[in-house]
XYZ file of C-alpha atoms in Angstrom:
630
model
C 130.952 265.032 61.587
C 133.654 262.509 60.797
C 137.282 263.679 60.372
C 137.989 264.064 56.656
C 140.719 262.237 55.027
C 143.987 264.212 54.854
C 145.140 264.153 51.293
C 147.886 265.281 49.422
C 151.170 266.935 48.808
C 152.622 269.916 49.524
C 155.480 271.785 50.726
C 158.373 270.052 52.335
C 158.818 271.066 56.035
C 161.853 272.120 57.987
C 160.713 270.757 61.154
C 160.928 267.088 60.404
C 157.763 266.586 58.315
C 159.728 266.363 55.119
C 163.105 266.896 53.585
C 164.488 270.375 53.057
C 163.057 272.476 50.242
C 164.546 271.835 46.855
C 165.894 268.378 47.682
C 165.244 265.507 45.528
C 162.295 263.326 46.906
C 160.578 260.242 45.848
C 157.102 258.978 46.847
C 158.660 255.820 48.309
C 157.322 254.687 51.685
C 158.678 252.128 54.099
C 157.239 248.733 53.722
C 155.245 249.095 57.083
C 153.659 252.379 55.886
C 152.706 250.864 52.537
C 150.950 247.830 54.289
C 149.170 249.936 56.727
C 147.835 252.303 54.137
C 146.895 249.539 51.856
C 144.442 248.348 54.635
C 142.488 251.698 54.713
C 139.455 252.497 52.617
C 137.983 255.573 51.178
C 134.354 256.631 51.648
C 132.584 259.481 49.950
C 130.064 262.071 51.143
C 128.329 264.494 48.585
C 128.434 268.137 48.550
C 124.908 269.251 47.134
C 123.696 272.316 45.601
C 121.082 273.699 47.885
C 118.384 274.939 45.359
C 118.646 272.177 42.868
C 119.794 269.139 44.547
C 122.514 268.621 42.073
C 125.669 266.652 43.215
C 128.386 269.468 43.025
C 131.236 267.221 44.393
C 132.289 264.316 46.633
C 134.531 264.719 49.763
C 136.952 261.807 50.458
C 136.836 260.376 53.865
C 139.270 257.913 55.636
C 137.870 254.652 56.907
C 139.343 251.525 58.332
C 141.441 252.955 61.169
C 140.054 250.675 63.581
C 142.209 248.074 61.864
C 145.294 250.068 62.476
C 147.373 251.542 65.546
C 145.697 254.988 65.095
C 142.567 256.116 66.728
C 142.032 259.042 64.280
C 143.329 260.514 60.905
C 145.083 263.244 62.990
C 147.041 260.477 64.952
C 148.107 258.871 61.787
C 149.279 262.256 60.293
C 151.181 263.009 63.564
C 153.024 259.883 63.272
C 153.991 260.444 59.799
C 155.091 263.832 60.497
C 157.382 262.522 63.321
C 159.092 260.147 60.908
C 159.466 262.966 58.227
C 156.923 261.092 55.971
C 153.945 263.402 56.043
C 154.131 264.674 52.463
C 154.690 260.994 51.271
C 151.796 259.577 53.405
C 149.420 262.300 52.227
C 150.506 261.651 48.704
C 149.739 257.871 49.021
C 146.385 258.574 50.577
C 145.570 260.990 47.775
C 146.357 258.597 45.262
C 144.036 256.033 46.921
C 141.203 258.582 46.943
C 141.785 259.558 43.265
C 141.796 255.871 42.250
C 138.666 255.164 44.117
C 136.970 258.316 42.712
C 137.859 257.394 39.124
C 136.341 253.947 39.744
C 132.814 255.548 40.249
C 130.479 255.878 37.184
C 130.008 259.496 36.194
C 132.814 260.642 38.261
C 133.678 263.525 35.781
C 130.409 265.291 36.557
C 131.594 266.062 40.130
C 134.442 267.639 41.948
C 136.740 265.790 44.290
C 137.247 267.387 47.575
C 140.201 266.372 49.638
C 141.818 267.747 52.953
C 145.432 268.818 53.210
C 147.267 269.111 56.399
C 148.139 272.775 57.135
C 151.709 271.707 58.201
C 152.594 270.982 54.681
C 151.307 274.121 53.137
C 153.439 277.161 52.449
C 156.627 277.139 54.336
C 158.418 280.405 53.965
C 161.041 280.419 51.143
C 159.715 277.150 49.468
C 156.471 277.871 47.693
C 156.431 274.922 45.476
C 155.013 271.462 45.054
C 157.171 268.360 44.793
C 156.627 266.832 41.354
C 155.380 263.510 42.915
C 152.606 265.405 44.720
C 150.751 266.259 41.456
C 151.098 262.589 40.153
C 147.902 261.325 41.288
C 146.004 263.915 39.351
C 147.790 262.976 35.993
C 147.238 260.342 33.394
C 150.001 258.021 32.350
C 152.981 259.960 31.066
C 152.403 262.884 33.658
C 149.802 264.586 31.448
C 147.254 266.317 33.605
C 143.809 264.680 33.380
C 141.274 267.260 32.146
C 138.362 265.428 33.419
C 139.442 265.467 37.038
C 138.422 268.666 38.945
C 140.078 268.671 42.402
C 139.586 270.993 45.414
C 141.996 270.890 48.252
C 140.509 271.528 51.654
C 142.926 273.282 54.102
C 141.654 272.837 57.625
C 142.123 275.681 60.134
C 142.168 272.980 62.954
C 145.981 272.892 62.593
C 147.776 276.004 63.790
C 149.860 277.648 61.059
C 153.254 278.653 62.278
C 154.272 282.407 62.143
C 156.797 281.565 59.367
C 154.071 280.080 57.135
C 153.210 281.892 54.079
C 150.726 280.116 51.927
C 149.820 282.470 49.142
C 152.393 281.374 46.673
C 151.732 277.811 47.445
C 148.058 278.182 46.705
C 148.937 280.057 43.448
C 151.052 276.909 42.599
C 147.997 274.705 43.280
C 145.771 276.906 40.965
C 148.313 276.811 38.239
C 148.124 272.954 38.348
C 144.220 273.384 38.020
C 143.554 272.567 41.596
C 141.018 274.526 43.540
C 141.088 275.532 47.248
C 138.435 275.337 49.983
C 138.855 276.489 53.510
C 137.547 273.722 55.800
C 136.162 273.821 59.542
C 135.954 277.694 59.386
C 135.570 279.383 62.640
C 136.771 276.676 65.080
C 140.402 276.430 64.572
C 143.648 278.611 64.923
C 143.998 280.596 61.675
C 140.581 282.056 61.210
C 140.545 285.396 59.206
C 144.273 285.201 58.578
C 143.896 281.933 56.637
C 140.911 283.269 54.948
C 142.841 286.249 53.555
C 145.932 284.508 52.660
C 144.311 281.321 50.960
C 141.910 283.316 48.878
C 139.643 280.297 48.666
C 137.284 279.223 45.933
C 134.986 277.594 48.802
C 134.542 278.357 52.475
C 133.067 275.673 54.551
C 131.181 276.859 57.694
C 131.958 274.376 60.522
C 129.293 272.186 61.897
C 129.457 274.017 65.284
C 127.845 277.028 63.609
C 125.234 274.851 61.662
C 124.019 272.844 64.641
C 120.732 274.443 65.831
C 121.217 277.512 63.474
C 117.418 277.707 63.110
C 117.088 278.299 66.782
C 120.141 280.331 67.481
C 120.235 284.123 66.301
C 123.819 284.599 67.186
C 124.830 281.690 64.876
C 122.584 283.164 62.109
C 124.046 286.485 62.565
C 127.717 285.026 62.095
C 126.734 282.931 59.275
C 125.026 285.898 57.550
C 128.123 287.868 57.918
C 130.294 285.036 56.540
C 127.979 284.508 53.590
C 128.016 288.300 52.736
C 131.676 288.715 53.126
C 132.541 285.420 51.088
C 130.166 286.387 48.234
C 131.733 289.834 47.895
C 134.944 288.123 47.217
C 133.605 285.712 44.783
C 133.788 282.701 47.236
C 131.137 280.038 47.548
C 129.691 278.834 50.880
C 129.351 275.173 51.946
C 127.267 274.448 55.007
C 128.903 271.465 56.798
C 126.965 268.923 58.931
C 123.305 269.851 57.881
C 121.339 267.264 59.825
C 117.712 268.665 60.084
C 115.370 270.119 57.624
C 115.185 273.467 59.686
C 118.966 273.655 59.448
C 118.750 273.175 55.725
C 116.172 275.954 55.201
C 117.976 278.311 57.261
C 121.271 277.950 55.619
C 119.674 277.978 52.244
C 117.797 281.127 53.172
C 120.837 282.786 54.544
C 122.642 282.277 51.137
C 124.639 279.302 51.603
C 125.321 277.648 48.085
C 126.001 274.115 49.046
C 125.190 271.630 51.831
C 126.959 268.620 53.208
C 125.625 266.308 55.997
C 123.615 263.512 57.253
C 120.240 264.896 56.135
C 121.518 264.588 52.562
C 123.667 261.452 52.717
C 126.183 259.766 55.025
C 129.495 258.937 53.965
C 129.218 255.688 51.911
C 131.926 252.946 51.239
C 129.447 251.246 48.837
C 128.944 254.081 46.394
C 129.107 252.923 42.703
C 128.226 256.055 40.933
C 128.031 259.670 41.475
C 124.350 260.635 41.468
C 123.248 263.508 39.273
C 120.799 264.795 41.824
C 119.714 264.134 45.386
C 115.824 263.630 45.800
C 115.811 264.717 49.461
C 116.934 268.218 48.466
C 114.472 268.516 45.553
C 111.734 267.444 47.898
C 112.739 269.845 50.529
C 112.569 272.778 47.902
C 109.254 271.444 46.562
C 107.624 271.339 49.936
C 108.769 274.931 50.843
C 105.642 276.940 49.908
C 106.850 280.342 50.847
C 106.686 283.051 48.320
C 109.868 283.973 46.582
C 111.294 287.006 48.191
C 111.210 290.297 46.598
C 115.118 290.406 45.934
C 114.829 287.242 43.917
C 111.976 288.461 41.804
C 113.531 291.920 41.206
C 117.076 290.386 40.400
C 115.381 288.010 37.892
C 114.017 291.013 36.228
C 117.233 292.989 35.705
C 120.066 290.496 35.462
C 121.517 290.057 32.039
C 121.368 286.432 30.712
C 124.880 286.941 29.286
C 126.269 283.639 28.046
C 129.467 282.526 29.790
C 132.604 281.049 28.538
C 134.003 277.768 29.692
C 137.329 278.022 31.160
C 138.794 275.351 28.792
C 137.795 277.352 25.727
C 140.398 278.269 23.300
C 141.560 281.773 23.913
C 140.828 282.801 20.280
C 137.146 282.422 21.252
C 137.708 285.731 23.215
C 138.103 287.663 20.043
C 134.789 286.421 18.764
C 133.102 287.128 22.062
C 134.153 290.741 22.271
C 133.837 291.376 18.468
C 131.195 293.758 17.285
C 129.808 297.173 18.275
C 127.128 295.815 20.644
C 129.427 293.038 22.282
C 129.680 292.996 26.027
C 132.640 294.458 27.771
C 133.156 291.323 29.989
C 132.954 287.662 29.610
C 131.796 285.522 32.671
C 133.917 282.406 32.825
C 132.821 279.056 34.281
C 134.034 275.610 34.987
C 132.531 272.333 33.798
C 129.925 272.392 36.474
C 128.770 275.772 35.353
C 130.289 277.436 38.646
C 131.454 280.948 38.060
C 135.308 281.438 38.201
C 135.276 285.126 37.567
C 135.280 287.527 34.577
C 137.539 288.338 31.697
C 137.423 292.151 30.826
C 137.794 293.424 27.307
C 139.979 296.209 28.460
C 142.562 293.772 29.682
C 142.803 292.265 26.273
C 143.614 295.259 24.274
C 146.937 294.137 23.348
C 145.315 291.111 21.682
C 141.802 292.447 20.569
C 143.228 295.583 18.834
C 146.627 294.147 17.770
C 147.200 293.265 14.037
C 148.542 289.924 15.203
C 146.316 289.477 18.084
C 144.745 286.149 16.986
C 148.347 284.722 16.475
C 149.406 285.970 19.894
C 146.323 284.209 21.546
C 147.205 280.992 19.672
C 150.881 281.102 20.917
C 151.118 278.150 23.358
C 154.041 279.898 25.098
C 151.411 282.369 26.538
C 149.395 279.447 27.978
C 146.495 277.643 26.562
C 143.928 278.230 29.369
C 141.617 281.197 30.084
C 142.260 280.845 33.862
C 145.355 283.061 33.863
C 143.275 286.075 32.226
C 140.339 285.658 34.796
C 139.788 288.323 37.502
C 137.804 287.594 40.603
C 134.143 289.002 40.792
C 131.647 289.291 43.621
C 129.094 286.595 43.472
C 125.594 286.760 44.816
C 122.641 284.164 44.831
C 119.754 285.242 43.066
C 117.803 285.229 46.550
C 120.265 287.455 48.196
C 118.644 290.544 49.921
C 119.282 293.619 48.050
C 121.250 295.111 50.961
C 123.854 292.266 50.857
C 123.949 292.707 46.936
C 124.617 296.470 47.301
C 127.271 295.646 50.038
C 129.004 293.334 47.552
C 128.902 296.066 45.032
C 130.806 298.405 47.388
C 133.778 295.902 47.030
C 136.689 297.191 44.933
C 136.362 294.217 42.655
C 132.772 294.992 41.768
C 133.344 297.964 39.652
C 132.196 295.870 36.438
C 129.184 294.399 38.342
C 128.215 291.135 40.081
C 127.850 287.512 38.900
C 124.568 286.073 39.915
C 124.179 282.372 40.771
C 121.231 280.183 41.128
C 121.768 276.781 43.013
C 125.664 277.492 42.797
C 125.560 277.722 39.023
C 125.974 280.731 36.780
C 122.679 282.497 36.209
C 123.497 285.927 34.654
C 125.417 289.088 35.256
C 124.209 292.147 37.131
C 125.887 295.181 35.522
C 126.880 298.314 37.482
C 124.215 300.358 35.609
C 121.487 297.760 36.662
C 122.771 297.822 40.230
C 122.669 301.522 40.402
C 118.907 301.288 39.263
C 118.317 298.942 42.146
C 119.873 301.140 44.542
C 117.913 304.061 43.476
C 114.597 302.135 43.617
C 115.459 300.797 47.138
C 116.445 304.340 48.484
C 113.082 305.688 47.108
C 111.039 302.879 48.831
C 113.034 303.275 52.011
C 112.355 306.938 52.032
C 108.630 306.548 51.497
C 108.321 303.861 54.178
C 110.594 305.441 57.006
C 109.697 307.241 59.995
C 111.175 310.688 59.423
C 112.490 311.164 62.831
C 114.011 307.783 63.720
C 114.655 306.434 60.210
C 113.331 302.914 61.252
C 110.850 301.178 59.029
C 107.346 302.388 59.153
C 103.942 300.917 59.198
C 103.888 299.211 55.695
C 107.210 297.689 56.430
C 106.121 296.291 59.762
C 102.911 294.895 58.207
C 105.032 293.378 55.534
C 107.330 291.683 58.139
C 104.338 290.354 60.177
C 102.871 288.717 56.998
C 106.141 287.129 56.109
C 106.543 285.843 59.567
C 103.021 284.297 59.355
C 103.839 282.566 56.078
C 107.046 281.039 57.665
C 105.060 278.427 59.645
C 108.105 276.172 60.250
C 109.832 278.637 62.596
C 108.949 280.141 65.888
C 108.435 283.985 65.706
C 108.393 286.478 68.638
C 106.533 289.696 67.695
C 106.580 292.579 70.204
C 104.864 295.713 70.529
C 106.718 298.462 72.665
C 105.643 301.773 73.853
C 106.655 304.323 76.586
C 104.914 304.688 79.916
C 103.766 308.108 81.104
C 105.253 309.639 77.903
C 102.504 312.287 77.701
C 103.215 313.969 81.131
C 106.884 313.695 80.336
C 106.592 315.509 77.044
C 104.386 318.076 78.465
C 106.685 318.741 81.470
C 109.955 318.708 79.631
C 108.974 319.719 76.149
C 108.821 318.117 72.662
C 112.541 318.502 72.217
C 113.169 316.258 74.947
C 110.478 313.875 73.958
C 112.117 313.690 70.782
C 115.588 312.920 72.434
C 113.770 309.957 74.169
C 112.482 308.653 71.002
C 115.700 308.947 69.117
C 117.599 307.305 72.145
C 115.294 304.324 71.960
C 115.338 304.007 68.316
C 119.085 303.734 68.348
C 118.926 301.076 70.968
C 116.460 299.225 68.738
C 118.730 299.502 65.673
C 121.573 298.151 67.595
C 119.531 295.307 69.096
C 118.071 294.225 65.686
C 121.539 294.182 64.063
C 123.077 292.265 67.028
C 120.334 289.628 67.046
C 119.386 289.328 63.416
C 115.991 290.693 64.272
C 113.739 293.432 62.934
C 112.770 296.799 64.389
C 110.213 299.313 63.241
C 108.627 302.575 64.388
C 104.714 302.534 64.381
C 104.747 306.322 65.233
C 105.055 308.593 68.250
C 106.135 306.344 71.108
C 105.046 303.186 69.602
C 107.558 300.542 68.221
C 107.743 296.932 67.056
C 110.478 294.361 67.213
C 110.591 290.772 65.971
C 112.839 287.718 66.327
C 112.327 284.704 64.204
C 113.887 281.196 64.644
C 115.196 281.689 68.140
C 114.472 279.653 71.293
C 111.402 281.038 73.064
C 113.243 281.529 76.344
C 116.137 283.186 74.601
C 114.114 285.487 72.391
C 111.898 286.781 75.441
C 115.002 287.285 77.412
C 116.333 289.616 74.613
C 113.101 291.594 74.439
C 113.158 292.011 78.346
C 116.710 293.062 78.269
C 115.711 295.725 75.631
C 113.251 297.059 77.902
C 115.402 297.090 80.890
C 118.043 299.045 79.179
C 115.779 301.709 78.085
C 114.811 302.203 81.640
C 118.438 302.750 82.549
C 118.986 304.985 79.456
C 116.081 307.248 80.157
C 117.620 308.462 83.519
C 120.131 310.683 81.489
C 117.139 312.863 80.422
C 116.528 314.104 83.918
C 118.370 316.260 86.410
C 120.080 314.863 89.375
C 117.249 315.695 91.735
C 114.564 313.784 89.633
C 116.912 310.853 89.284
C 117.313 310.861 93.146
C 113.670 310.996 93.907
C 112.903 308.318 91.161
C 109.949 310.497 89.761
C 108.895 313.984 88.409
C 106.013 316.196 88.752
C 103.592 316.705 85.814
C 100.027 316.919 84.843
C 97.793 314.005 84.297
C 95.058 313.972 81.605
C 92.723 315.707 83.712
C 95.032 318.703 84.307
C 95.872 317.648 87.861
C 99.508 317.968 89.119
C 100.967 314.663 90.450
C 104.213 312.631 90.573
C 105.048 310.281 87.762
C 107.667 307.438 87.676
C 110.585 308.095 85.633
C 110.190 307.241 81.819
C 110.203 303.492 80.985
C 108.920 301.153 78.311
C 106.495 298.218 78.390
C 105.510 295.627 75.818
C 103.490 292.710 74.751
C 105.336 289.926 73.125
C 103.300 287.596 70.940
C 104.814 284.133 70.542
C 103.796 282.177 67.424
C 104.710 278.535 67.771
C 106.031 276.502 64.762
C 103.272 274.531 62.927
C 100.239 275.146 60.732
C 97.988 277.990 61.714
C 95.396 280.399 60.195
C 96.623 283.647 62.088
C 96.257 286.989 60.502
C 97.955 290.301 61.284
C 94.639 291.285 62.661
C 94.763 288.602 65.168
C 98.224 289.699 66.166
C 96.889 293.358 66.713
C 93.994 292.059 68.695
C 96.283 290.034 71.161
C 98.653 293.102 71.636
C 95.722 295.378 72.253
C 94.242 293.065 74.821
C 97.295 292.956 76.910
C 98.919 296.318 76.805
C 97.373 297.189 80.263
C 98.708 294.010 81.790
C 102.149 294.767 80.531
C 102.258 298.178 81.960
C 101.275 296.740 85.443
C 103.910 293.957 85.210
C 106.985 294.303 87.488
C 109.218 293.713 84.301
C 106.913 295.693 81.962
C 106.487 292.661 79.725
C 103.494 290.358 78.961
C 103.706 287.299 76.841
C 100.963 285.902 74.696
C 101.182 282.490 72.889
C 99.354 281.889 69.731
C 97.654 280.166 68.402
C 96.720 277.465 70.933
C 98.935 277.656 73.971
C 97.874 279.423 77.064
C 99.630 282.826 77.732
C 102.169 283.522 80.189
C 102.149 286.920 81.956
C 104.134 288.040 84.958
C 100.794 288.998 86.397
C 97.818 286.511 86.241
C 95.794 286.719 82.959
C 92.060 285.907 82.740
C 91.364 282.352 81.693
C 91.271 281.925 77.899
C 93.078 285.020 76.902
C 95.431 285.022 73.977
């Protein structure tokens, strides 16, 4: 993805990138810089809601550098920094972007996203913004433009020095009505520290993690964790660099709120208006015929469709909102695009609500005329978020009042703590009824549901594997049921760790029969992970024997006919069914038939694994299979 335009203002630096803190500064630039910047242009690329296609914002991108001495925006900013002009240059570029944005039709309906160099954010001891840095956001006379909603993107590609403290600077941005987005997350210097200190409104997952995410289980696991963590803190997620339909569906299903990338639209210098919606996103959602997940259906039933308050509402409206015996105890607060900003709690307003002069106090301009300074952060979850993630968000300290539910990035309702407790109770009962009592892994009903969902998702590759122990009955008879249970529990713990680390699914059919699944991974990678699981258990199982048996590599036991003979040490074998992407008419019965027909082959294979391709490709097995099998 192209480098974004570095925008605007910030802190004066003490390393030559600006004047000392507190010094009087003007936005004047040397003539050569003024001429250079005048020859540059601004392109815009949309940031779009993933479930509705609505345009949420535009990111400003710098173009025309080929006509300058600089090869990239970073080179330009480095030169400005060396001359002590970084803040001024960013401010000038910022003003250019704001002017170009205001020239678009319907611009007040979208946010403007601009990047800011980390070198001018939050120098220790000077957490303030020079007045000229905010000028591009204001109308004539310096009055803030209420129609302009700006989010500054702080990139972590620039290293933050140890003496940088950005929290106060970020607070200063917010007091000026400027939002904060953390850009390029996961590939730069600052990482979790910057996420912690910046407390952003948005988190942009870098293109590196989005590229091929539909085929990479590790990238999906990382994105899944980021989405859960961000939503628990009330942060919305933007997937950067979405270029394929499969990447779009994967990011959407992981819970990302917005997408940006070539699939939706390339940066444009010819944009004349901000579109309300992007048809490509609407078409992708229309073509997705998968059934809504259970979480979405259940959350739709239990959330309270409580009306929100706009952040620019007069404070006096809070008195009406909380008035009455049956009034809610919290007020969800949204911005102009219906994006949730947090909650205002009635208990925090007691000095107003229960005061004789409460209304007069709220009208007092000296106390501020915006609701923003009364808002507290709240966890945010998409309406399709898996219930486990919703419950995880509820465990956050900030979730004591409940969770804001969004749909397509917009406020949809509020999940109260009471409703969430009911969901937790329902889930616990369902899990208890469908867990194996020994291993606590999902049982047969959950396994069947997982297979049926996999068969419905025909745009992704699925690997469904049946695993069982070899020679488990003689082992159980020889060493006793207690040792047999230890073997089962040992394998189940290995399965749980495997599923968690790979973003997969693991279940316990019963006895020594197990099931694992991986979806969306490359075939070679998925099969290697299943083979590794089988190989690890062979090593783990050696701990169940005494030194003599381990040395001999076998044990004595009775076969099914009662005859005493030697058996190899305990191992596992499996049949992996690979379902290729594309339309098919496979059923769960077809999967079971394929597994049953290849179990004996798997047990005779050197690596204890047989692979069957469905529906059309010929099977691959470590040992030759009969023609036409699978």
